[in-house]
Each structure stands twice: as C-alpha cells, then as structure tokens.
PDB file of C-alpha atoms in Angstrom:
ATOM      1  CA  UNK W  14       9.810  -0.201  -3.123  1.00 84.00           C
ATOM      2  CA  UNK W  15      12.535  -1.785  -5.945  1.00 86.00           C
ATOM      3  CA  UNK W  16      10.606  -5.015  -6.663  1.00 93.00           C
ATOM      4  CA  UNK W  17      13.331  -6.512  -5.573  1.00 96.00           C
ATOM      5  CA  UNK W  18      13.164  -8.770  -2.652  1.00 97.00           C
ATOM      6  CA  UNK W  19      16.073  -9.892   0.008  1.00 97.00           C
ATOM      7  CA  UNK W  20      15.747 -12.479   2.671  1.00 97.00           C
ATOM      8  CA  UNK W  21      17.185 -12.465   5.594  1.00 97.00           C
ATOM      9  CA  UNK W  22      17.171  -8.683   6.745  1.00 96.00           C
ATOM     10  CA  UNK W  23      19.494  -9.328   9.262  1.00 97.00           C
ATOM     11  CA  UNK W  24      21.488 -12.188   9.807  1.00 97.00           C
ATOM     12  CA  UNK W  25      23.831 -12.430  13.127  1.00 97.00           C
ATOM     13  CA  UNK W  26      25.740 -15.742  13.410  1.00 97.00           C
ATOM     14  CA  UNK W  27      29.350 -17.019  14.387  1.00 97.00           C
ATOM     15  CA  UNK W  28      32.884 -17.137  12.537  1.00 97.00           C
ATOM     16  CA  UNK W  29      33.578 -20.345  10.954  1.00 97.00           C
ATOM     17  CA  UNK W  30      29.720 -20.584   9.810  1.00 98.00           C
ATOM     18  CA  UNK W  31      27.895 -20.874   6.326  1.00 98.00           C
ATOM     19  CA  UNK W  32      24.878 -18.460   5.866  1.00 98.00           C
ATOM     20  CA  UNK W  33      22.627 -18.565   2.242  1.00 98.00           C
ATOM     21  CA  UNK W  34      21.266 -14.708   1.662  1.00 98.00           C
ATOM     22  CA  UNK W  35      18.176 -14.735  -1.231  1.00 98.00           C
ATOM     23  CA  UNK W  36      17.291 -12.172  -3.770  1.00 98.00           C
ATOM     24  CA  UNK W  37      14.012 -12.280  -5.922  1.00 98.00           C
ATOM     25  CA  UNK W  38      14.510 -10.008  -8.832  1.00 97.00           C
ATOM     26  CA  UNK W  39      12.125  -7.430 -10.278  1.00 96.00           C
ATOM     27  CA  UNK W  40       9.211  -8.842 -12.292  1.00 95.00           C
ATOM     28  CA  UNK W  41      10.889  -8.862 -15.646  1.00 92.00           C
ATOM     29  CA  UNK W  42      14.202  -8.427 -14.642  1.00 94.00           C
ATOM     30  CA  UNK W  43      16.811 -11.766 -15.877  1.00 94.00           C
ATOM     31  CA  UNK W  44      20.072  -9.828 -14.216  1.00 94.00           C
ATOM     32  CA  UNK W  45      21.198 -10.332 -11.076  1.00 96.00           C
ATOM     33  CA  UNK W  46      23.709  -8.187  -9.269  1.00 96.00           C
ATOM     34  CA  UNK W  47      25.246  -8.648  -5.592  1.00 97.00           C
ATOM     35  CA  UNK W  48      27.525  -6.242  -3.731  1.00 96.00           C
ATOM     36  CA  UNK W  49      28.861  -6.408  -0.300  1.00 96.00           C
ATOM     37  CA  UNK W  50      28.710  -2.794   1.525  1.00 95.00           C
ATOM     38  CA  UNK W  51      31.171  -1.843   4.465  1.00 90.00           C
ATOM     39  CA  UNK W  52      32.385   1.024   6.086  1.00 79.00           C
ATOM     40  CA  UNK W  53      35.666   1.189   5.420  1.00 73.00           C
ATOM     41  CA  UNK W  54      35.161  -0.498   1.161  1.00 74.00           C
ATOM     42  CA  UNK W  55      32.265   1.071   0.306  1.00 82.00           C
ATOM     43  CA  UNK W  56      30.124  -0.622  -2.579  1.00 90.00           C
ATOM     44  CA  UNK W  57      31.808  -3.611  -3.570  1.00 93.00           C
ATOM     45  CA  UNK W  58      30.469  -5.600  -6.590  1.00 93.00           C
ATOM     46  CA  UNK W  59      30.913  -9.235  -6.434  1.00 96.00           C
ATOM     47  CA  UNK W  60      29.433 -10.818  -8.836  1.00 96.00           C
ATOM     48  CA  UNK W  61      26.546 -11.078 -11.985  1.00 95.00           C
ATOM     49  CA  UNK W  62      24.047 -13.864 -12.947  1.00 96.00           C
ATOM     50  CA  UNK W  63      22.174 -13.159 -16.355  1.00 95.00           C
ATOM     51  CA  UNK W  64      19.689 -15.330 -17.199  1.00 95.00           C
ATOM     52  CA  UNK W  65      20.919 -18.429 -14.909  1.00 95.00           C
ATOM     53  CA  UNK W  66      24.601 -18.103 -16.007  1.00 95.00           C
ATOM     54  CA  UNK W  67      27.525 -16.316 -14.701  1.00 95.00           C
ATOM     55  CA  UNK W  68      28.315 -13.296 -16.503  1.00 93.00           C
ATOM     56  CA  UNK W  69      30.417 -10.931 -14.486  1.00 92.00           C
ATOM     57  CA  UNK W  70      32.891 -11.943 -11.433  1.00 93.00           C
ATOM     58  CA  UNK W  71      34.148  -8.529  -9.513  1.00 91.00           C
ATOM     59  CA  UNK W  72      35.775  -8.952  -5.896  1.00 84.00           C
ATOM     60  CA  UNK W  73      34.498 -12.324  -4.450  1.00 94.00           C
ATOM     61  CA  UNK W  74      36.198 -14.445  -2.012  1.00 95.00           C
ATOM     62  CA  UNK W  75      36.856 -17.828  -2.773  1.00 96.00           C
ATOM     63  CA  UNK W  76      34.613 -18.620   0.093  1.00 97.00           C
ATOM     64  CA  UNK W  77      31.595 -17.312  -1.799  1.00 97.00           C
ATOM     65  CA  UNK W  78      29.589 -18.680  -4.388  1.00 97.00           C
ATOM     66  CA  UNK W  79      26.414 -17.956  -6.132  1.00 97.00           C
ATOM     67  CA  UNK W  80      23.745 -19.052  -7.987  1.00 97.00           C
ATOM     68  CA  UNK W  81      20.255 -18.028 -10.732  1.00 98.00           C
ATOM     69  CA  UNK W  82      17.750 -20.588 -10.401  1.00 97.00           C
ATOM     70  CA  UNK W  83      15.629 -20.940 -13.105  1.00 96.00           C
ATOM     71  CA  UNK W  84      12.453 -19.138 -11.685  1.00 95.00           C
ATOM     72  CA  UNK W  85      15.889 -16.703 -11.307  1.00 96.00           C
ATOM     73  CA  UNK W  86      16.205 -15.782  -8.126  1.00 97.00           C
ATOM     74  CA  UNK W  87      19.381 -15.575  -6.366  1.00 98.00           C
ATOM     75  CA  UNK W  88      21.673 -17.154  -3.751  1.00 98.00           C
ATOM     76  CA  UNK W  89      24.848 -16.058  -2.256  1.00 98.00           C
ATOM     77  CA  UNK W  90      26.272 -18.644  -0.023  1.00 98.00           C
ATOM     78  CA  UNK W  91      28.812 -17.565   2.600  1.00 98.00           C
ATOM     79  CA  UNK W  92      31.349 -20.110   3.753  1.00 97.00           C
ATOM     80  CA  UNK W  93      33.783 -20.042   7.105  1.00 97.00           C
ATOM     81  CA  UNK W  94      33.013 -16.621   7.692  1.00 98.00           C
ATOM     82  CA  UNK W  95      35.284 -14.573   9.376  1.00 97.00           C
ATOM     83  CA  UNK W  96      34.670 -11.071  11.347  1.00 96.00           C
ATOM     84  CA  UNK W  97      35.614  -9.111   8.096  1.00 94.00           C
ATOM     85  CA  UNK W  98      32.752 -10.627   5.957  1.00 96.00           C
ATOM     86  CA  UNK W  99      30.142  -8.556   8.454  1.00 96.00           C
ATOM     87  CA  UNK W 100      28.870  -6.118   5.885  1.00 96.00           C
ATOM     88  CA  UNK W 101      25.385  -5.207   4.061  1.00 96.00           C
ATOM     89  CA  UNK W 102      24.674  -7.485   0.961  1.00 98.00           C
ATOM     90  CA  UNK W 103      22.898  -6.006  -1.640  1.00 97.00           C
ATOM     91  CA  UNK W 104      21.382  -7.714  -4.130  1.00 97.00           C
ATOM     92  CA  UNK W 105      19.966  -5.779  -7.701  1.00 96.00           C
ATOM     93  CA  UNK W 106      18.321  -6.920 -10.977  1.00 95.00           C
ATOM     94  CA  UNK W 107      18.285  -5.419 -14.628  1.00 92.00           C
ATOM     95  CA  UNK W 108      16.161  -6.133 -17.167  1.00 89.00           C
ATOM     96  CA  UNK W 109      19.320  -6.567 -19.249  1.00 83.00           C
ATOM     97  CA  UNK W 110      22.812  -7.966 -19.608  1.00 84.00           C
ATOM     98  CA  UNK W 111      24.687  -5.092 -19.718  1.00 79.00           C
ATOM     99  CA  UNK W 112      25.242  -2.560 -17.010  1.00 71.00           C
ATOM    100  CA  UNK W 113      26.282   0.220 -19.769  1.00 69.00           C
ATOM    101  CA  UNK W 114      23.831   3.096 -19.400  1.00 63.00           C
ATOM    102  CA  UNK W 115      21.011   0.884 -17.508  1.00 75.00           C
ATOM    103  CA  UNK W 116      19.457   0.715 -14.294  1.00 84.00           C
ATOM    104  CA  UNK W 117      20.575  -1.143 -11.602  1.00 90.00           C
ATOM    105  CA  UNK W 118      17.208  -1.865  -8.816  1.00 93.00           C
ATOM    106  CA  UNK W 119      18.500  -2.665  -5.787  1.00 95.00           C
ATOM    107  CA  UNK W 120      17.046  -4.890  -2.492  1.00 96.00           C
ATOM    108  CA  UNK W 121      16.751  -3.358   1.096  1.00 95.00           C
ATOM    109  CA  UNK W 122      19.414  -5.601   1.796  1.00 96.00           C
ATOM    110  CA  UNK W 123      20.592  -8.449   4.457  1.00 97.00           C
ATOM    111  CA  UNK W 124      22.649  -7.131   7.599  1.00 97.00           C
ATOM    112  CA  UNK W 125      25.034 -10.060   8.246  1.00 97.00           C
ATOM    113  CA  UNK W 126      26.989  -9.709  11.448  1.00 97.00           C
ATOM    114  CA  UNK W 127      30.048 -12.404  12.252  1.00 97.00           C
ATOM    115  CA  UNK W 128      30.704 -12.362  16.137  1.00 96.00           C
TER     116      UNK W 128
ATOM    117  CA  UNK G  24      41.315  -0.189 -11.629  1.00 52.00           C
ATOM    118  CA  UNK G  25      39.265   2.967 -12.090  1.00 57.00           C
ATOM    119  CA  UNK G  26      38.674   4.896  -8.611  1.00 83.00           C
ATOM    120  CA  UNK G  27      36.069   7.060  -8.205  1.00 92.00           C
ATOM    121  CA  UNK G  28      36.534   9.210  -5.083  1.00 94.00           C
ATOM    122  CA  UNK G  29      34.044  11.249  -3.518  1.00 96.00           C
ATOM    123  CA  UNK G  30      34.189  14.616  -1.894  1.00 96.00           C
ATOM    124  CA  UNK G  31      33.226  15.584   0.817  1.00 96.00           C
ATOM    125  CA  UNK G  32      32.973  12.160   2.236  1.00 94.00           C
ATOM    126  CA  UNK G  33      30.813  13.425   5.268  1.00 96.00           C
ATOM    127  CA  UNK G  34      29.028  17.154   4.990  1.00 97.00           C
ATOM    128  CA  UNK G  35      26.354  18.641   7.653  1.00 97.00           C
ATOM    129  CA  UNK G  36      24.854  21.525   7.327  1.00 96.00           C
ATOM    130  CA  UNK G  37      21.591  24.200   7.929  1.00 97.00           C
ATOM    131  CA  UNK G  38      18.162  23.480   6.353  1.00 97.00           C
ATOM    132  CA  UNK G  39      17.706  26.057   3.041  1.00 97.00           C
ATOM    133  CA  UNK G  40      21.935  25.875   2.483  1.00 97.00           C
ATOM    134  CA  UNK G  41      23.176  25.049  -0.987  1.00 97.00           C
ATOM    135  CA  UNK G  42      25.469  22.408  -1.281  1.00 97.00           C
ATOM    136  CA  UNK G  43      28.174  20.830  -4.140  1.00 98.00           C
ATOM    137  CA  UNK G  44      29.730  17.125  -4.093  1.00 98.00           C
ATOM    138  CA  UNK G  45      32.318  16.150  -6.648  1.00 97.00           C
ATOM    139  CA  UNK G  46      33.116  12.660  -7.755  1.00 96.00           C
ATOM    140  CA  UNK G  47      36.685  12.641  -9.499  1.00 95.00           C
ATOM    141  CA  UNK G  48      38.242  10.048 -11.345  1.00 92.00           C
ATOM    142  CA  UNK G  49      41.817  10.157 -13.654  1.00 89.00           C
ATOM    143  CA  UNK G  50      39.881   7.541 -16.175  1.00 88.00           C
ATOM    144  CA  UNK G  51      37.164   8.440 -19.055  1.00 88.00           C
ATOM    145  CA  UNK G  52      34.018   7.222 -18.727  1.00 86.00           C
ATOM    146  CA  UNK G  53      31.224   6.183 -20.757  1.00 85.00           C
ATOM    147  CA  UNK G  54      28.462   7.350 -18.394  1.00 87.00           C
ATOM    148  CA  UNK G  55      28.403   7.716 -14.587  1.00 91.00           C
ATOM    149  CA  UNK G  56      25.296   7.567 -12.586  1.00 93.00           C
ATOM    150  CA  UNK G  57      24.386   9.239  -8.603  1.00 96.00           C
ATOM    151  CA  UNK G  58      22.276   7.110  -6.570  1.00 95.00           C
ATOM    152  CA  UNK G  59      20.946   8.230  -3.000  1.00 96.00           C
ATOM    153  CA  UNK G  60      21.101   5.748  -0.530  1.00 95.00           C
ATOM    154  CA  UNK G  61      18.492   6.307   2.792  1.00 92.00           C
ATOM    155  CA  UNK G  62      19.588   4.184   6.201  1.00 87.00           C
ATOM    156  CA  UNK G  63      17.931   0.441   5.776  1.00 85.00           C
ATOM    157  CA  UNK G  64      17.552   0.937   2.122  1.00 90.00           C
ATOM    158  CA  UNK G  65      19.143   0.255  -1.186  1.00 93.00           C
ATOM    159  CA  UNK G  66      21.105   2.989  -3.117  1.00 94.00           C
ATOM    160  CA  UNK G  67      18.030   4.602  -6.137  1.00 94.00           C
ATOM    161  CA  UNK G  68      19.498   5.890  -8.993  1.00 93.00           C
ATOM    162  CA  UNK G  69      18.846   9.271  -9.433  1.00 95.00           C
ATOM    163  CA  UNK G  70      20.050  10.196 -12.603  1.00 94.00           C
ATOM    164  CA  UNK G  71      22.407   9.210 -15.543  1.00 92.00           C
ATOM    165  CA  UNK G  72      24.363  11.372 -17.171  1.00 92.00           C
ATOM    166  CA  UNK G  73      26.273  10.341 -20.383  1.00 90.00           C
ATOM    167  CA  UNK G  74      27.693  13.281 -22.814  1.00 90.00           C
ATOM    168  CA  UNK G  75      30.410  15.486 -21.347  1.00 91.00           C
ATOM    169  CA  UNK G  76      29.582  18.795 -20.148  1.00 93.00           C
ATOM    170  CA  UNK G  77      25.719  17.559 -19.680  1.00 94.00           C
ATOM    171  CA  UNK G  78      23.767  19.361 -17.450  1.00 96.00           C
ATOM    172  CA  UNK G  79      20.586  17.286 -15.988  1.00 96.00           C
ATOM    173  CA  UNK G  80      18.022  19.282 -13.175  1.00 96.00           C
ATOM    174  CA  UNK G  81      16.000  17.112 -11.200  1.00 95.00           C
ATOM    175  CA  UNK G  82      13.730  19.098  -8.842  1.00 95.00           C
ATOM    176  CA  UNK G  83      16.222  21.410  -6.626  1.00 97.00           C
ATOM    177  CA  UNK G  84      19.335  18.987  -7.332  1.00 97.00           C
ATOM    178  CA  UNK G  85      21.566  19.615 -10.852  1.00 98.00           C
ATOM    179  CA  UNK G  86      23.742  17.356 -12.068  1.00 97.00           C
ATOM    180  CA  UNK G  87      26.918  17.690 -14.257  1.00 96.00           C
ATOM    181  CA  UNK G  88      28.927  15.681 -16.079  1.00 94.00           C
ATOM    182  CA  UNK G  89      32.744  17.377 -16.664  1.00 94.00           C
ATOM    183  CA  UNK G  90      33.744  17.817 -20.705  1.00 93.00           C
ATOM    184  CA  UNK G  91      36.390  15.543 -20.556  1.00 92.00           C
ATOM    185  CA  UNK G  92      33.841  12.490 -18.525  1.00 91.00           C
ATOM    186  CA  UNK G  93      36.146  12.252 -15.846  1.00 92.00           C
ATOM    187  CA  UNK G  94      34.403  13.900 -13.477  1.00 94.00           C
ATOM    188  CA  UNK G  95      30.894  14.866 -12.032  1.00 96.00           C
ATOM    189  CA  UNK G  96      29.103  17.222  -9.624  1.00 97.00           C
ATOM    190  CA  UNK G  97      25.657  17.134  -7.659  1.00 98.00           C
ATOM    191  CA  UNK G  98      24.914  20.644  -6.046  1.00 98.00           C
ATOM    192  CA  UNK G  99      21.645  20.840  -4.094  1.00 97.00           C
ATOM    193  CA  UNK G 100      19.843  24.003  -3.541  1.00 98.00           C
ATOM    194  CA  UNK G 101      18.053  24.897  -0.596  1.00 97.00           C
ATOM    195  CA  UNK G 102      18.499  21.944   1.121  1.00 97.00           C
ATOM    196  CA  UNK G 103      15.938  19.975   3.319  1.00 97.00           C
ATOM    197  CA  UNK G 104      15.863  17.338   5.657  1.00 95.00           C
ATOM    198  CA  UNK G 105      14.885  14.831   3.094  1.00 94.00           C
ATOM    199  CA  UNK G 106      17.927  15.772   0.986  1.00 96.00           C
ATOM    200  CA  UNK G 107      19.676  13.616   4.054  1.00 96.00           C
ATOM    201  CA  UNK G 108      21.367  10.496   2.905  1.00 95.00           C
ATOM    202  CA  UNK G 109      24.451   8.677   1.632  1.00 96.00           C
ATOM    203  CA  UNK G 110      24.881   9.926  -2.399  1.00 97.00           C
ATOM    204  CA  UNK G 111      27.247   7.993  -4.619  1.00 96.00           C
ATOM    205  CA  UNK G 112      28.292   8.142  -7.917  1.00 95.00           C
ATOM    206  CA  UNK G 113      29.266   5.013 -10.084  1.00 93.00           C
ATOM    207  CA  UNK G 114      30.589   4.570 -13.503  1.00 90.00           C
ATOM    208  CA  UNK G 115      30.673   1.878 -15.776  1.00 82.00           C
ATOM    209  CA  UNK G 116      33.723  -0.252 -15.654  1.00 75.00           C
ATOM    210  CA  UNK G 117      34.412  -3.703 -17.788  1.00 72.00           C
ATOM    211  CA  UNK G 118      31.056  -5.770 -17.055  1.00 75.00           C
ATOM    212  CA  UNK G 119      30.765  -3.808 -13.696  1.00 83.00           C
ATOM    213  CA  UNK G 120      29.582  -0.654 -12.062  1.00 87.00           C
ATOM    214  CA  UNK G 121      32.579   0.825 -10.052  1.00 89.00           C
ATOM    215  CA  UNK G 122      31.165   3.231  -7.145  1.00 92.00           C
ATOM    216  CA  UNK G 123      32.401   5.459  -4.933  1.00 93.00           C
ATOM    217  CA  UNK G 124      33.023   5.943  -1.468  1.00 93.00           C
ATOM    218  CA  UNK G 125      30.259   8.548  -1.022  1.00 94.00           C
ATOM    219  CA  UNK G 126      29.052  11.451   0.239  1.00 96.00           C
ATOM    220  CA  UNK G 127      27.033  11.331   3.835  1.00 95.00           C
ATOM    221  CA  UNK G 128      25.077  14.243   3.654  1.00 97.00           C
ATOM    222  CA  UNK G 129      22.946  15.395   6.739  1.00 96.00           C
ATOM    223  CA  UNK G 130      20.448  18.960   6.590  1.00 96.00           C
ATOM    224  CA  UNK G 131      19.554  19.701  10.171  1.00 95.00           C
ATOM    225  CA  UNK G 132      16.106  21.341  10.433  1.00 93.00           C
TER     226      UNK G 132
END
C-alpha cells in the first residue's frame, strides 16, 4: 500500500459524458502527479499540482482540468469524453516539488471505460 | 522530446532463467529510475540510479546505468513467478518524468 488513495476504481460511462476521478495524497506528501495509462501510449504524464498550484502541464487535453484543494487532494475532471480517453488514471504524490531524483508514490488507480 | 524505448517489450520465459531488459534513449539524463508495475496496481519504484556506469543490486535483480546516462539495464537472475510484471524505466525530463513503453515480463512456474 502507497498511501495514496484513488476513487473511483473503475468507472464505465458513455461518450459525450463528464466523470471527476479523486486522489488523496500520502500523509505528508504536497505534490500531486496524474498520468493517463493505455495500451498503445504507455505512461502519459498530464499534469502537476504542488501545494494547491499548478506546477507542471505534460500531455492534457483541453477537455481536462484539474485541481489541489487545500486539505490537497486531487481532482481530474473529464469532459465530452470520447472512446480514446478509456485508459487507467494514475494519480501519485511527492513530498516535494521537484521530480529530479525523488520518489514518485503512486494510487491503484481508476479504470475509466467510454462505451 | 526525449524517448525512452524499452526492450523487449513482451518476454516469457522458464522459472530459475536469467533475464536482461534495456531501456535506450539518444538524450543524457540526469537520473533514470525502474518501477515494477503488478496488474490492478500502481508502478513502485524500485531503484534510482544516478552516476553513469552505476551498478545498484537489489536482491536477485542488478541494475545499471550506461557511462554516457543514456541508457540502462535490469537483468534478473533466477527468475520466479513473482518477478512477473510490467517493468519501466523513466527519466527525468523538464518538470516531468518521461517513461517508457515497458517491459511485460511473465516467469512460468
């Protein structure tokens, strides 16, 4: 077990839909990571939260967005999904800003299927 | 973009075999990392390795980093069925780990 906590496990809903996937970071931990896992991309990091505030952007959609709320956990919000956006999200925390030389703690993850 | 690819990306073989992966990249890097990644479950790290030509042992797995820090192995001795999983490396990028593809390794009892 991480510590780090991701709600739904699996998520199964229809194109055109919005879907909210949570992440509680590890006791300590003010970084907030999410990547998007498929079969045919791999790891894909999206994006970083550090201590409520954006820090890092990597390969998310315009129809994605995230958030750190102050007790810092995390949302990702998924908007008009399509059949490509089925994938694992991953959510991990840090204890720092900086991914140089640290470790990442990830989540079990949320299955999201788009039918 | 830095790539990372991984090789082989799928590898099955006998219970007690040894094994080698390679992740190879044209870029420098200033530390790369292999995670092991079980069905249902996040990626773990497994081990960091930072100075080129470093050698790290943990348990029957060895890690090495290549002297120019463009490349990395993992070679597994004796393999068991516990050894199955999906193993990745990543490497630090601007503000961002960059991963690879992976290796899906399966040991059949």
């Amino acid at each position: 077990d991480s510590g780090v906590t991701q709600t739904p496990k699996h998520l199964i809903t229809a194109t055109g839909q919005r879907v909210t996937l949570r992440c509680s970071p590890r006791s300590g931990d003010l970084s907030v990571y999410w990547y998007q896992q498929s079969l045919d991309q791999g790891l894909q990091f999206l994006i970083q939260y550090y201590n409520g505030e954006e820090r890092a952007k990597g390969n998310i959609l315009e129809r994605f967005s995230a958030q750190q709320f102050p007790d810092l956990h995390s949302e990702l919000n998924l908007s008009s999904l399509e059949l490509g956006d089925s994938a694992l999200y991953f959510c991990a925390s840090s204890v720092g800003p900086s991914v140089a030389g640290r470790e990442q703690f990830f989540g079990p993850g949320t299955r999201l299927t788009v039918l | 973009t830095q790539l990372l690819e991984q090789s082989p990306q799928f590898l099955s073989i006998q219970e007690g075999e040894n094994l080698t992966v390679y992740c190879n990249s044209s870029s420098v890097f200033s530390s790369l990392q292999w995670y092991r990644q079980e069905p249902g479950e996040g990626p773990v790290l497994l081990v960091t390795v930072v100075t080129g030509g470093e050698v790290k042992k943990l348990k029957r797995l060895t890690f090495q980093f290549g002297d120019a820090r463009k490349d990395s192995s993992l070679h597994i001795t004796a393999a068991q069925p516990g050894d199955t999983g999906l193993y990745l490396c990543a490497a630090q990028g601007a503000q961002k780990l960059v991963f690879g593809q992976g290796t899906r390794l399966t040991i059949n009892p």
